[in-house]
mmCIF file with all atom_site columns, C-alpha atoms in Angstrom:
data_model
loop_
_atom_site.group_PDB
_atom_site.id
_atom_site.type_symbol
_atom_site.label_atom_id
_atom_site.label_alt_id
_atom_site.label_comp_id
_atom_site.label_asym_id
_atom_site.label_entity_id
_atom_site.label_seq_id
_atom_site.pdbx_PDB_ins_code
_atom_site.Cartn_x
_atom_site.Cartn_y
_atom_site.Cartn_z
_atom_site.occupancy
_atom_site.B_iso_or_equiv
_atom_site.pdbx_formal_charge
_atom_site.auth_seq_id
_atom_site.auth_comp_id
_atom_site.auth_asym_id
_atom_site.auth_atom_id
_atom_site.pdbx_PDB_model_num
ATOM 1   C CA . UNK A 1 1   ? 157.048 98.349  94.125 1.00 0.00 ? 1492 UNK A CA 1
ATOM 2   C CA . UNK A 1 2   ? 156.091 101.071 91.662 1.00 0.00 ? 1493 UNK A CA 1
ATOM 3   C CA . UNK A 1 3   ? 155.175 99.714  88.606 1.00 0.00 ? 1494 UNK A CA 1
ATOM 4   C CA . UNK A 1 4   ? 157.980 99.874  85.397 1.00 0.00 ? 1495 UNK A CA 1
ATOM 5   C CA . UNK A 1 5   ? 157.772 102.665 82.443 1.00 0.00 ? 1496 UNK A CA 1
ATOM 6   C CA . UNK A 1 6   ? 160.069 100.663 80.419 1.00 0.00 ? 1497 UNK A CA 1
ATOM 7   C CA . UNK A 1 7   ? 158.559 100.729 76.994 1.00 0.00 ? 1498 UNK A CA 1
ATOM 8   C CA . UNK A 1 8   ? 155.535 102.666 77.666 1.00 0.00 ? 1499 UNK A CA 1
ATOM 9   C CA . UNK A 1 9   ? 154.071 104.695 75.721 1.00 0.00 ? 1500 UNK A CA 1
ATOM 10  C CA . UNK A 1 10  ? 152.511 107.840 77.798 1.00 0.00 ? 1501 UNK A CA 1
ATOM 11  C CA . UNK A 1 11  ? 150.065 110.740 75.469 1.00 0.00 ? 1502 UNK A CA 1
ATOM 12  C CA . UNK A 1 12  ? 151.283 114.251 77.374 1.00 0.00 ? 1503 UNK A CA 1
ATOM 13  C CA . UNK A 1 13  ? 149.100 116.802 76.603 1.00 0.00 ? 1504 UNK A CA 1
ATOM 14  C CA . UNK A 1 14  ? 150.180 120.148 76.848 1.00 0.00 ? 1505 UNK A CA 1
ATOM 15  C CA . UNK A 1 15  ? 153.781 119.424 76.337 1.00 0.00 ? 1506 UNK A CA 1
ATOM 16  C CA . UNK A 1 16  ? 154.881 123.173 75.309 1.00 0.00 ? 1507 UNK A CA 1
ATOM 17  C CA . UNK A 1 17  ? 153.052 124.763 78.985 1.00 0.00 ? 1508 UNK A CA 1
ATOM 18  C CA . UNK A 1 18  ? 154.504 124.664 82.621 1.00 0.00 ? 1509 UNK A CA 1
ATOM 19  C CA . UNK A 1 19  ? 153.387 121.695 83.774 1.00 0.00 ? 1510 UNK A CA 1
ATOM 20  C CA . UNK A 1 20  ? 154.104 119.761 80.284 1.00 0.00 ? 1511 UNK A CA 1
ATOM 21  C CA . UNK A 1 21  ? 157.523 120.959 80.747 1.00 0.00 ? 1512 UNK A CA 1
ATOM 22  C CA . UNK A 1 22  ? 158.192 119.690 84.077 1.00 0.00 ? 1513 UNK A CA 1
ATOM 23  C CA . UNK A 1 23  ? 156.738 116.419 83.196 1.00 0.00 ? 1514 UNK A CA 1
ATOM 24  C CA . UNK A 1 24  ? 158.459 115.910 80.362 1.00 0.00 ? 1515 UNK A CA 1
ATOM 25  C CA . UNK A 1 25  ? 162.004 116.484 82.658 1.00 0.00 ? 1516 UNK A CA 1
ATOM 26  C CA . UNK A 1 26  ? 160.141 114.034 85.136 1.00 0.00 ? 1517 UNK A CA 1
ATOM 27  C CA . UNK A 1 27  ? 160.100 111.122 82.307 1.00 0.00 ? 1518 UNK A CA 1
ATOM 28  C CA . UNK A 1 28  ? 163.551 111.476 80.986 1.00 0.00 ? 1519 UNK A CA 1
ATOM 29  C CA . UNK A 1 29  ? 165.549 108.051 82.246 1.00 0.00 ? 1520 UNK A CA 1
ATOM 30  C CA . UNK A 1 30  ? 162.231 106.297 83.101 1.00 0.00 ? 1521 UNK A CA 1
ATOM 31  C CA . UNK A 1 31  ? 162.052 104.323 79.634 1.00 0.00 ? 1522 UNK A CA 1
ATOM 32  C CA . UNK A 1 32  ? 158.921 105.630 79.120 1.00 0.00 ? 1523 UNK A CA 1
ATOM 33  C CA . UNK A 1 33  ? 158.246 107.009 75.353 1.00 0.00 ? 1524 UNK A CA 1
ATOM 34  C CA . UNK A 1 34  ? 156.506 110.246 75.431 1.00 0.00 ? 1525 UNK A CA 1
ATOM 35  C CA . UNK A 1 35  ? 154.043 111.307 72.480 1.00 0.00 ? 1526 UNK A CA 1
ATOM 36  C CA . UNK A 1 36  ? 153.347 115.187 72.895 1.00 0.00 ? 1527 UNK A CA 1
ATOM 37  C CA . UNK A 1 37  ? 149.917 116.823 71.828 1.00 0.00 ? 1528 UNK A CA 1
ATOM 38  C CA . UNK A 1 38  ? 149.720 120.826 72.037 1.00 0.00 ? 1529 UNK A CA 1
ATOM 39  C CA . UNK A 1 39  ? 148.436 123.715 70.198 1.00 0.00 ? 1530 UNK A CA 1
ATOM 40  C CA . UNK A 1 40  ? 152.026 124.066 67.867 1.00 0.00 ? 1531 UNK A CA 1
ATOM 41  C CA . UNK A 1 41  ? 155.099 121.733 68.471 1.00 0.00 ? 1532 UNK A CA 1
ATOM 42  C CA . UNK A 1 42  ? 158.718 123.162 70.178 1.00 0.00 ? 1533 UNK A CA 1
ATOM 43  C CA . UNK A 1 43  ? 161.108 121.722 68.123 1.00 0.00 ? 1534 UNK A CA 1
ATOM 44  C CA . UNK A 1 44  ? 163.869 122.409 70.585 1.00 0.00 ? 1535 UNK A CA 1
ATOM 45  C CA . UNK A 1 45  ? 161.789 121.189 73.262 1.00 0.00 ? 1536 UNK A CA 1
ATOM 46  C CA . UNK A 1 46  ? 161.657 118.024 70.812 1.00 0.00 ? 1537 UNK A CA 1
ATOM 47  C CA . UNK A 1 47  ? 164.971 117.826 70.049 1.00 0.00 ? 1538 UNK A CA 1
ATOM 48  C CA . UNK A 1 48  ? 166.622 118.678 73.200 1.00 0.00 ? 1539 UNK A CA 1
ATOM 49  C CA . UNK A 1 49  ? 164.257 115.276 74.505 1.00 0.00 ? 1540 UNK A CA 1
ATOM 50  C CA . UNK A 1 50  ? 165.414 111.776 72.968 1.00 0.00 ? 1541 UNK A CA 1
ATOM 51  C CA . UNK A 1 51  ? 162.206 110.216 75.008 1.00 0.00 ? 1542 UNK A CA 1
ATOM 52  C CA . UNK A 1 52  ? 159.581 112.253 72.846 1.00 0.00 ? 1543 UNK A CA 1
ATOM 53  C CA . UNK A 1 53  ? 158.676 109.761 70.249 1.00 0.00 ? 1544 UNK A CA 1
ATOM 54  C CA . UNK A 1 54  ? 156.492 111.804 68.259 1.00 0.00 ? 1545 UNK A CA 1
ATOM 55  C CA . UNK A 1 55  ? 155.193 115.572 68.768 1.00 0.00 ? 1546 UNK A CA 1
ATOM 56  C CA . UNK A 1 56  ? 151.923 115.972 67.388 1.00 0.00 ? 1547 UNK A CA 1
ATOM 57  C CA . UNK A 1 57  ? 149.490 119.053 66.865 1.00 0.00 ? 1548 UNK A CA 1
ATOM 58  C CA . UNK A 1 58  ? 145.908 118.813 67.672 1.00 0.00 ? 1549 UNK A CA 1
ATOM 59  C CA . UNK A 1 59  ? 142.913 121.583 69.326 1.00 0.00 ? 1550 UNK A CA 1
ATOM 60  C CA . UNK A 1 60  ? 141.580 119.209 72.028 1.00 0.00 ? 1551 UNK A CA 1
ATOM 61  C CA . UNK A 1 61  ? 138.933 121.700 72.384 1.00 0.00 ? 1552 UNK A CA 1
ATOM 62  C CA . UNK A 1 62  ? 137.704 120.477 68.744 1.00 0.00 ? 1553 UNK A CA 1
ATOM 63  C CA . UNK A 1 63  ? 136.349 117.106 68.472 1.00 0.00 ? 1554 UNK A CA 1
ATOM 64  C CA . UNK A 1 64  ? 137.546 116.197 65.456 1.00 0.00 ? 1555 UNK A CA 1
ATOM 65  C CA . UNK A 1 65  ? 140.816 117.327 66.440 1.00 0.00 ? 1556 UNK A CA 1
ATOM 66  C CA . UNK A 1 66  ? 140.936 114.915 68.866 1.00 0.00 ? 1557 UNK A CA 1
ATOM 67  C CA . UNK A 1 67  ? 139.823 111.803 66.456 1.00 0.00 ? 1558 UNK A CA 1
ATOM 68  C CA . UNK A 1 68  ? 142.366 112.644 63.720 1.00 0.00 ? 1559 UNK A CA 1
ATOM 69  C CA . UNK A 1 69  ? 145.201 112.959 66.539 1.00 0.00 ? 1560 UNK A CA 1
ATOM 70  C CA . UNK A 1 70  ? 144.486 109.514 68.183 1.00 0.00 ? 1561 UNK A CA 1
ATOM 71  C CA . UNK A 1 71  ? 143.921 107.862 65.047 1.00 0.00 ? 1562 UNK A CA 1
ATOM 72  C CA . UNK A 1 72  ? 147.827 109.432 64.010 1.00 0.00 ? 1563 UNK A CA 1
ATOM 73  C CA . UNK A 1 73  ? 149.561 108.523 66.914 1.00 0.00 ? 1564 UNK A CA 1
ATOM 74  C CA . UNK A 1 74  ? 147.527 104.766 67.047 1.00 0.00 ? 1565 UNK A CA 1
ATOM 75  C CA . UNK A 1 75  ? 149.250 105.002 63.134 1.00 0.00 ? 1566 UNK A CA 1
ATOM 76  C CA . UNK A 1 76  ? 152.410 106.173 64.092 1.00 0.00 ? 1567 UNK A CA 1
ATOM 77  C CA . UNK A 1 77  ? 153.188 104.431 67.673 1.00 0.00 ? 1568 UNK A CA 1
ATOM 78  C CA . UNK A 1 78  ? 150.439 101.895 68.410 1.00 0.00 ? 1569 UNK A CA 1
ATOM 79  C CA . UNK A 1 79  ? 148.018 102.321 71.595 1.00 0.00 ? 1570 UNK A CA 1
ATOM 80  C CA . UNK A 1 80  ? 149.282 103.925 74.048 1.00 0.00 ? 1571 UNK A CA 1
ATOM 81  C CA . UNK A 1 81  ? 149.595 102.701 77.621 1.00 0.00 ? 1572 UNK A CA 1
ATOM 82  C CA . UNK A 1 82  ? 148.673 106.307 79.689 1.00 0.00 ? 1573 UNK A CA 1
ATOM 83  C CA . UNK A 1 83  ? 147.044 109.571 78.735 1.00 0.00 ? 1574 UNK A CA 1
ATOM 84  C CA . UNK A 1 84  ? 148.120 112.858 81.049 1.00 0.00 ? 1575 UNK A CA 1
ATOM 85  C CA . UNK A 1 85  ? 145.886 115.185 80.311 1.00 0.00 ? 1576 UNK A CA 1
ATOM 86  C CA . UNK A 1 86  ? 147.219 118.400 81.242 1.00 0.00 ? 1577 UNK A CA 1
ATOM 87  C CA . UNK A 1 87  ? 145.918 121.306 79.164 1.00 0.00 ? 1578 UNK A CA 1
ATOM 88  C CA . UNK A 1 88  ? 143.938 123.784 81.190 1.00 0.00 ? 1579 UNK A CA 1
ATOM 89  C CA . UNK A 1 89  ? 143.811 127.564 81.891 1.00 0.00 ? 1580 UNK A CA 1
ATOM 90  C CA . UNK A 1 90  ? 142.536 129.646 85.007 1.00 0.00 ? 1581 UNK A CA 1
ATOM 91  C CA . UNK A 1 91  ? 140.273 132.747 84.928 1.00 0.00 ? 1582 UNK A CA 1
ATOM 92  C CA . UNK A 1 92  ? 139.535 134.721 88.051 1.00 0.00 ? 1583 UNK A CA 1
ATOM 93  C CA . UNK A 1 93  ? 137.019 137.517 88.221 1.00 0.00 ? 1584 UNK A CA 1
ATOM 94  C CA . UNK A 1 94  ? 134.024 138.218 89.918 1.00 0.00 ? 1585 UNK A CA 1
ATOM 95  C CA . UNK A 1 95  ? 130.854 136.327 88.734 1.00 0.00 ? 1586 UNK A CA 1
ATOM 96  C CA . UNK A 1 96  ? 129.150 139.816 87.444 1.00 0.00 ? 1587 UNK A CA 1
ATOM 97  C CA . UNK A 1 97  ? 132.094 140.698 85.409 1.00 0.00 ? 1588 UNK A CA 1
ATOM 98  C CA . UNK A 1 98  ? 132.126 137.006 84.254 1.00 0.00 ? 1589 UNK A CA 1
ATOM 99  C CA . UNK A 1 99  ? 131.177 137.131 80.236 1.00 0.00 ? 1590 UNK A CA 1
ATOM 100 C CA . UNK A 1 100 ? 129.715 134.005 78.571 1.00 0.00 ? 1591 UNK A CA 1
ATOM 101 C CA . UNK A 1 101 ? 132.775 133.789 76.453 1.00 0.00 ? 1592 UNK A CA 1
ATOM 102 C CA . UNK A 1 102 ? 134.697 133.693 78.953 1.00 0.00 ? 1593 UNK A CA 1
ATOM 103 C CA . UNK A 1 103 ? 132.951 131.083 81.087 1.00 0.00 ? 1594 UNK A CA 1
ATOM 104 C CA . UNK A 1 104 ? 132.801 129.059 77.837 1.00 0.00 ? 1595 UNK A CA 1
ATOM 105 C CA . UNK A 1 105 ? 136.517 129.356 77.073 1.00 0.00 ? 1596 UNK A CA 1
ATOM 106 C CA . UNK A 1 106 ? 137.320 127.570 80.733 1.00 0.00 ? 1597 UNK A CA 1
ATOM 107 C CA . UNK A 1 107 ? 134.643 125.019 79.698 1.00 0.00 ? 1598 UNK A CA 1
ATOM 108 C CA . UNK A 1 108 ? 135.764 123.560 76.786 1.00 0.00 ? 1599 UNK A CA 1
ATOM 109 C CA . UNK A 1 109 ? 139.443 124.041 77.900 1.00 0.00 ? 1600 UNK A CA 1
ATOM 110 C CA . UNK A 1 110 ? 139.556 122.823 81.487 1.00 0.00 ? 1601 UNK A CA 1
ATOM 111 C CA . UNK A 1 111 ? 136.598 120.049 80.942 1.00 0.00 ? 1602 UNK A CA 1
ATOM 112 C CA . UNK A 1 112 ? 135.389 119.784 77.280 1.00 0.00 ? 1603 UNK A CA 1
ATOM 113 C CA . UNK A 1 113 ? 138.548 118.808 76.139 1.00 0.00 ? 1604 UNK A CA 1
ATOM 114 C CA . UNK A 1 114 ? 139.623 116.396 79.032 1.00 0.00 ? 1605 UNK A CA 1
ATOM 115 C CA . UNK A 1 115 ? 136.097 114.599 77.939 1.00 0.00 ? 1606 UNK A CA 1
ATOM 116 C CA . UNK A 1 116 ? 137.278 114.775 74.217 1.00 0.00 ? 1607 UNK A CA 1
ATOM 117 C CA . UNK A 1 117 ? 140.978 113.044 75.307 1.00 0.00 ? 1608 UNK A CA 1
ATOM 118 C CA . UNK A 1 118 ? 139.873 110.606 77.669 1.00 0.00 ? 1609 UNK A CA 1
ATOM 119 C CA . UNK A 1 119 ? 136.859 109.668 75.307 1.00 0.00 ? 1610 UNK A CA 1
ATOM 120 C CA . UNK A 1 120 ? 139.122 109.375 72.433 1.00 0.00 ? 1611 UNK A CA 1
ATOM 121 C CA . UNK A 1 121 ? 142.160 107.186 74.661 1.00 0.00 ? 1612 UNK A CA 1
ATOM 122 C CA . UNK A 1 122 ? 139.459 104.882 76.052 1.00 0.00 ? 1613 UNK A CA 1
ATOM 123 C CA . UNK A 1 123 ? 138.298 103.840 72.470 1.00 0.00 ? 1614 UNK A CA 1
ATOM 124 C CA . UNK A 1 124 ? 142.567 102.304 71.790 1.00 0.00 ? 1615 UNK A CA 1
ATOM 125 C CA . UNK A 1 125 ? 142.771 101.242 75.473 1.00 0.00 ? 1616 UNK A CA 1
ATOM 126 C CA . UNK A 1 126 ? 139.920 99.731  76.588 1.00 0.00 ? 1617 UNK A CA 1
ATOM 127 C CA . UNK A 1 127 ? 140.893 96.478  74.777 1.00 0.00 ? 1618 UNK A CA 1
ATOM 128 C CA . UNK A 1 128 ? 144.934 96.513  76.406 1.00 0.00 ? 1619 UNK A CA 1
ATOM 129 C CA . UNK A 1 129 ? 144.192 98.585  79.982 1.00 0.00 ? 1620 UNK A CA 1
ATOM 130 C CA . UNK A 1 130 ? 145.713 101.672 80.322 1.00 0.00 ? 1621 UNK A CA 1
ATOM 131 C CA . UNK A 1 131 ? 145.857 105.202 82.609 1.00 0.00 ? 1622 UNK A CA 1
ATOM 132 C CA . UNK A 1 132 ? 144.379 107.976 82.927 1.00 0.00 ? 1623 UNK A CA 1
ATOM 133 C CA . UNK A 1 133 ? 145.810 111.294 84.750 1.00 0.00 ? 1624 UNK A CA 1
ATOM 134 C CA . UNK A 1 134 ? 143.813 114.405 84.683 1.00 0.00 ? 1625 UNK A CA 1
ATOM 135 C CA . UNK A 1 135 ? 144.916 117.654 86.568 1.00 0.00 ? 1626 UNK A CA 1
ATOM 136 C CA . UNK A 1 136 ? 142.345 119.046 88.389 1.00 0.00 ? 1627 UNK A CA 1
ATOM 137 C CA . UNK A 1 137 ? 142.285 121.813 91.396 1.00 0.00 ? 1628 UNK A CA 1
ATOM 138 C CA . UNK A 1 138 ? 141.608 122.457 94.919 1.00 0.00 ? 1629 UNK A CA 1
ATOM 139 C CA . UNK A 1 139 ? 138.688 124.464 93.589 1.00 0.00 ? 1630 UNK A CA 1
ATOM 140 C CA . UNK A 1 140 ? 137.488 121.237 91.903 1.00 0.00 ? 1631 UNK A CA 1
ATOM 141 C CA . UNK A 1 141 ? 138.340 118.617 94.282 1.00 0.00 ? 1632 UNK A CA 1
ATOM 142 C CA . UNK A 1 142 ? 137.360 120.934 97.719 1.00 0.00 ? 1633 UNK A CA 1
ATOM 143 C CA . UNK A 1 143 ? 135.451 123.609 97.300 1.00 0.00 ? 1634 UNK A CA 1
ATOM 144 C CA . UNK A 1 144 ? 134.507 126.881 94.934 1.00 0.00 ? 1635 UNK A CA 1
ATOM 145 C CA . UNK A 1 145 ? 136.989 129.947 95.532 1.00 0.00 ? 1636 UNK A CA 1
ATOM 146 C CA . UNK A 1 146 ? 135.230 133.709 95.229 1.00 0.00 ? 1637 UNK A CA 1
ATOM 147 C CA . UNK A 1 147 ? 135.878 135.636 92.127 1.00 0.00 ? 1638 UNK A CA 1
ATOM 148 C CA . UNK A 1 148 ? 136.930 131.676 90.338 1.00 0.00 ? 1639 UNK A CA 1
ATOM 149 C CA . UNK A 1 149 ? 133.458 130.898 89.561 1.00 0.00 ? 1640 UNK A CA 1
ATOM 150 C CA . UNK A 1 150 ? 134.416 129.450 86.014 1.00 0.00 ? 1641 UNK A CA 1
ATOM 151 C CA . UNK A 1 151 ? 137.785 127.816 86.782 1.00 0.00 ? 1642 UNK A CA 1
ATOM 152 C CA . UNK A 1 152 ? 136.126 126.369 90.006 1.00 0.00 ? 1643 UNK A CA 1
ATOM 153 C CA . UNK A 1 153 ? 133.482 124.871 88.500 1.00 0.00 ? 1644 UNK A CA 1
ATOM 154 C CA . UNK A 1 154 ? 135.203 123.471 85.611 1.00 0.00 ? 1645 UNK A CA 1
ATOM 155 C CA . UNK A 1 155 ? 137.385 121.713 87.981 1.00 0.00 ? 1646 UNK A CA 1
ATOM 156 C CA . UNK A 1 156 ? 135.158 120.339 89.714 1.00 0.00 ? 1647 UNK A CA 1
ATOM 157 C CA . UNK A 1 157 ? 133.431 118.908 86.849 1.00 0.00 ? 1648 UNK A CA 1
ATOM 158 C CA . UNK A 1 158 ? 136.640 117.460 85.957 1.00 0.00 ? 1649 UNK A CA 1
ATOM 159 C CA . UNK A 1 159 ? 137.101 115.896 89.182 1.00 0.00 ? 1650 UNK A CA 1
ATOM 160 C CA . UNK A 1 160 ? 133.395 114.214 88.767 1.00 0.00 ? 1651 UNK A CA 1
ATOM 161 C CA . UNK A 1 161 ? 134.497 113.248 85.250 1.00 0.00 ? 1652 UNK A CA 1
ATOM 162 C CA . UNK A 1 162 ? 137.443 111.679 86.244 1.00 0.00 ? 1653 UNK A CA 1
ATOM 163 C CA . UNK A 1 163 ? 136.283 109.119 89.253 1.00 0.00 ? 1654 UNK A CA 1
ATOM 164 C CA . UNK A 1 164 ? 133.107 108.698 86.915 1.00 0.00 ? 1655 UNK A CA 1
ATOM 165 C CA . UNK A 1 165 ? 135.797 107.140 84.917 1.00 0.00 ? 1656 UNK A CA 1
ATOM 166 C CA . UNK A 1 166 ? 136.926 105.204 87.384 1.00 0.00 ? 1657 UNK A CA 1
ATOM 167 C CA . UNK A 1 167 ? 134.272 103.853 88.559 1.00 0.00 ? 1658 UNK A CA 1
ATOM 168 C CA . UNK A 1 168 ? 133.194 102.880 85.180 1.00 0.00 ? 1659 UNK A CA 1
ATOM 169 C CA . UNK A 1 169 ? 136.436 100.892 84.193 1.00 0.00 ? 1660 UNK A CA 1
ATOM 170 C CA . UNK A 1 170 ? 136.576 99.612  87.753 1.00 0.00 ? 1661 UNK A CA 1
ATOM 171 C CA . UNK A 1 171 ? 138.162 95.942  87.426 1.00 0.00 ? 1662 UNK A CA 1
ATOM 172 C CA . UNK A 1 172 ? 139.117 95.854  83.899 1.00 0.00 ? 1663 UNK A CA 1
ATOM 173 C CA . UNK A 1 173 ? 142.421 97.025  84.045 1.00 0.00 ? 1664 UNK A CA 1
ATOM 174 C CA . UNK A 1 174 ? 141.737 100.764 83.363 1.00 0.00 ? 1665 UNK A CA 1
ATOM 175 C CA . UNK A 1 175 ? 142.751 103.748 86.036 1.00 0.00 ? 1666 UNK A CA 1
ATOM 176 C CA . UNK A 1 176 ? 141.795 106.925 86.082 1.00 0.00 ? 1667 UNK A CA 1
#
């Protein structure tokens, strides 16, 4: 038996891309309160949503971003029972035409700021348990593609990061 949302509190990053979308659509009913972190709010993404509790803005690429925007919603909602981590972006090009600034760009986006988040979320949970979701790739969790050099590797490192996690919090009521 799958485990109840009532009253839970779940951190969606990303709330205004694709996948935030859909997973905001995917909580609506549940009883799960969503508090949404992203770049600029959608107030008629907001409004037309009675389960987003608060919408919040915050560059998770920017540590102290990330401080300030756990320390409002721990303020504004109390500690929050699951983090989904979905902000990320893809790049594909060949490795040659690959600039640092570009590889850089996927790094703190895809894997800088899932450390940032999950850093951040562990500091409220680790006291009350909690999740962890982070969306990672083929690329990350398989194998590199050709001509996805940064996106592959940044995906993978995610991957790494993510079972480091939870094999760190292993038995005290933490998942990743």
């Amino acid at each position: 038996m799958a485990a109840s949302l009532e009253d839970k509190r779940i951190v969606l990053t990303g709330s205004t891309g694709r996948l935030g979308r859909h997973i905001i659509k995917a909580f609506a009913g549940t009883g799960a309160s969503l508090i949404t972190v992203d770049r600029s709010i959608d107030m008629e993404l907001v409004e037309q949503n009675e389960h987003i509790l608060l919408a919040t803005v915050a560059d998770v690429t920017k540590e102290s971003a990330v401080v300030d925007c756990f320390a409002h919603i721990l303020d504004e909602t109390g500690t929050p029972d699951m983090v989904i981590h979905t902000i990320g972006g893809w790049d594909g090009r060949p490795l040659l035409d690959t600039s640092l600034d570009s590889w850089q760009s996927l790094l703190d986006l895809n894997l800088t700021s899932s450390f940032l988040v999950f850093r951040e979320a562990l500091r409220y949970m680790n006291e009350k348990g909690g999740g962890l979701i982070g969306i990672t790739a083929g690329q990350g969790a398989d194998r590199g593609v050709a001509q996805q050099a940064a996106y592959s590797a940044t995906k993978g490192g995610l991957t790494r990061l993510i079972e480091s996690i939870a094999d760190e919090y292993k038995g005290t009521g933490i998942t990743a």
